[in-house]
Amino acid sequence: DYELCEECGHLYPVPREDLINLHREHLLHLLEMGDVEEALQLLQRIEDPGICLAVSEQSLDQHPNLAASHFLADYLTAHFYANLTTARRNEIQALYMGSKVLLTLPELSRVNYYHLSSRPLLMLEQLLMNMKVDWVAVAVQTLHQLLAGQEIGFTVEDIDNLLSKYAEKALNFPFTLKEKRS
């Protein structure tokens, strides 16, 4: 049905908003089905870059599943970086990094942290508070790799400060040890 509507859009004048809605729904459908290759082809078929940007951004704003969010954030960063405001760029890159970190977690645990996918530092803090040290190690390594040469609102130093803060708390004893006398 989407392809038929797309063909009609080539033959008859369709209002811009309707065209954006059609492509957005088609793109989200393809991504929900896991057909990333077809989704990429759909985006490449859209001739007007403004419509393609609107479709991609609106699709991302619909909060699709993890894989779809990761794909859309990557696509927007790769193809429309210069067209985005600094705040929007940071938001999309943070979502990309957060989704990348989520993909490193065990599949059954991802749902517990999905709501933090656009806030990677907060996700890292939540993992620390839940004492998921092994997961934190992989997440930190992933973030260090992704942050190389990037500016998205937080830095490697922010991650290091967060780790230092929790390491200090782990060593903080709220009571004094008493010596037992014989």
XYZ file of C-alpha atoms in Angstrom:
182
model
C 0.000 0.000 0.000
C 2.836 2.380 0.815
C 4.479 1.758 -2.553
C 1.183 2.366 -4.365
C 0.753 5.654 -2.509
C 4.337 6.567 -3.357
C 3.669 5.940 -7.065
C 0.532 8.100 -6.897
C 2.654 10.827 -5.335
C 4.855 10.796 -8.453
C 1.854 11.023 -10.785
C -0.333 13.552 -8.965
C 0.461 16.604 -6.866
C 0.379 15.704 -3.193
C 0.657 18.288 -0.414
C 4.094 18.333 1.203
C 2.795 17.422 4.681
C 0.885 14.419 3.313
C 3.989 13.262 1.471
C 6.070 13.591 4.655
C 3.444 11.644 6.638
C 3.329 8.891 4.015
C 7.097 8.460 3.929
C 7.355 8.644 7.726
C 4.755 5.910 8.223
C 6.361 3.765 5.515
C 9.816 4.238 7.044
C 8.617 3.387 10.550
C 6.829 0.311 9.206
C 9.994 -0.907 7.465
C 12.125 -0.280 10.547
C 9.655 -2.033 12.844
C 9.802 -5.029 10.482
C 13.610 -4.900 10.727
C 14.077 -4.203 7.006
C 16.897 -1.659 7.315
C 18.059 -2.108 3.728
C 14.625 -1.260 2.325
C 14.341 1.677 4.742
C 17.648 3.048 3.460
C 16.443 2.653 -0.135
C 13.235 4.520 0.727
C 15.222 7.436 2.139
C 17.446 7.476 -0.942
C 14.376 7.575 -3.234
C 13.141 10.805 -1.644
C 14.410 13.461 -4.036
C 13.785 16.570 -1.921
C 16.404 16.774 0.877
C 14.042 18.901 2.993
C 11.387 16.204 2.899
C 13.973 13.515 3.631
C 15.208 15.472 6.654
C 11.657 16.018 7.923
C 10.773 12.335 7.456
C 13.913 11.198 9.289
C 13.524 13.659 12.169
C 9.810 13.020 12.633
C 10.406 9.267 12.553
C 13.058 9.592 15.246
C 10.725 11.760 17.336
C 8.143 8.932 17.267
C 10.516 6.982 19.576
C 10.679 3.766 17.564
C 12.383 0.614 18.831
C 16.067 0.572 19.766
C 17.429 -0.599 16.406
C 15.268 1.915 14.517
C 16.345 4.789 16.780
C 19.974 3.825 16.309
C 19.570 3.675 12.514
C 17.742 7.022 12.309
C 20.206 8.834 14.584
C 23.091 7.473 12.518
C 21.382 8.444 9.244
C 20.598 11.979 10.400
C 24.140 12.512 11.655
C 25.686 11.142 8.473
C 23.466 12.949 5.956
C 22.085 16.084 7.618
C 24.699 17.110 10.189
C 25.078 20.621 8.743
C 21.290 21.148 8.541
C 20.705 20.549 12.265
C 20.943 23.099 15.046
C 23.679 22.519 17.614
C 21.144 21.521 20.276
C 19.386 19.085 17.940
C 22.751 17.703 16.783
C 23.778 17.060 20.394
C 20.416 15.453 21.129
C 20.660 13.107 18.136
C 24.276 12.192 18.842
C 23.451 11.498 22.490
C 20.616 9.232 21.341
C 22.996 7.481 18.937
C 25.535 6.912 21.717
C 22.881 5.861 24.209
C 21.411 3.353 21.776
C 24.902 2.049 21.022
C 25.515 1.535 24.755
C 22.127 -0.166 25.100
C 23.048 -2.560 22.317
C 26.069 -3.670 24.379
C 23.844 -4.692 27.308
C 22.288 -8.153 27.560
C 19.116 -8.224 25.470
C 16.739 -8.962 28.345
C 18.073 -6.010 30.368
C 17.791 -3.392 27.636
C 14.138 -2.695 28.374
C 15.088 -1.515 31.889
C 17.359 1.209 30.502
C 15.633 2.078 27.206
C 14.019 5.202 28.681
C 17.556 6.552 29.252
C 18.733 5.989 25.668
C 18.923 9.726 24.948
C 20.886 10.354 28.175
C 23.995 8.147 28.108
C 25.579 9.675 31.227
C 22.435 9.084 33.245
C 22.285 5.523 31.908
C 25.874 4.995 33.008
C 25.035 6.362 36.461
C 22.018 4.057 36.699
C 24.194 1.077 35.806
C 26.654 2.120 38.518
C 23.890 2.478 41.086
C 22.577 -0.982 40.132
C 26.113 -2.325 40.614
C 26.365 -3.655 37.057
C 30.135 -3.186 37.027
C 30.809 -5.486 34.060
C 28.204 -3.676 32.002
C 29.647 -0.318 33.059
C 33.089 -1.390 31.835
C 31.731 -2.191 28.363
C 29.584 0.971 28.330
C 32.540 3.188 29.275
C 34.725 1.596 26.612
C 31.989 2.133 24.014
C 31.465 5.758 25.046
C 35.210 6.474 24.996
C 35.384 5.176 21.411
C 32.331 7.173 20.309
C 33.390 10.406 22.005
C 36.768 10.564 20.253
C 36.725 13.942 18.509
C 33.015 14.563 19.161
C 31.301 17.343 21.064
C 27.806 16.427 22.219
C 27.296 18.122 25.539
C 29.476 15.829 27.646
C 33.066 14.678 27.445
C 35.332 11.812 28.459
C 36.230 13.876 31.538
C 32.561 13.910 32.576
C 32.516 10.110 32.388
C 35.744 9.907 34.403
C 34.334 12.301 37.029
C 31.197 10.180 37.336
C 33.272 7.031 37.790
C 35.480 8.767 40.377
C 32.446 9.978 42.288
C 31.005 6.462 42.577
C 34.383 4.918 43.324
C 34.746 7.385 46.206
C 31.257 6.516 47.469
C 32.082 2.819 47.315
C 35.043 3.391 49.643
C 33.195 5.682 52.033
C 32.363 3.870 55.298
C 29.639 5.599 57.332
C 30.793 4.079 60.629
C 34.044 3.587 62.479
C 35.502 0.187 63.030
C 36.016 -0.701 66.683
C 38.905 -2.861 67.785
C 37.939 -5.939 69.713
C 40.011 -6.357 72.873
C 40.736 -9.724 74.349
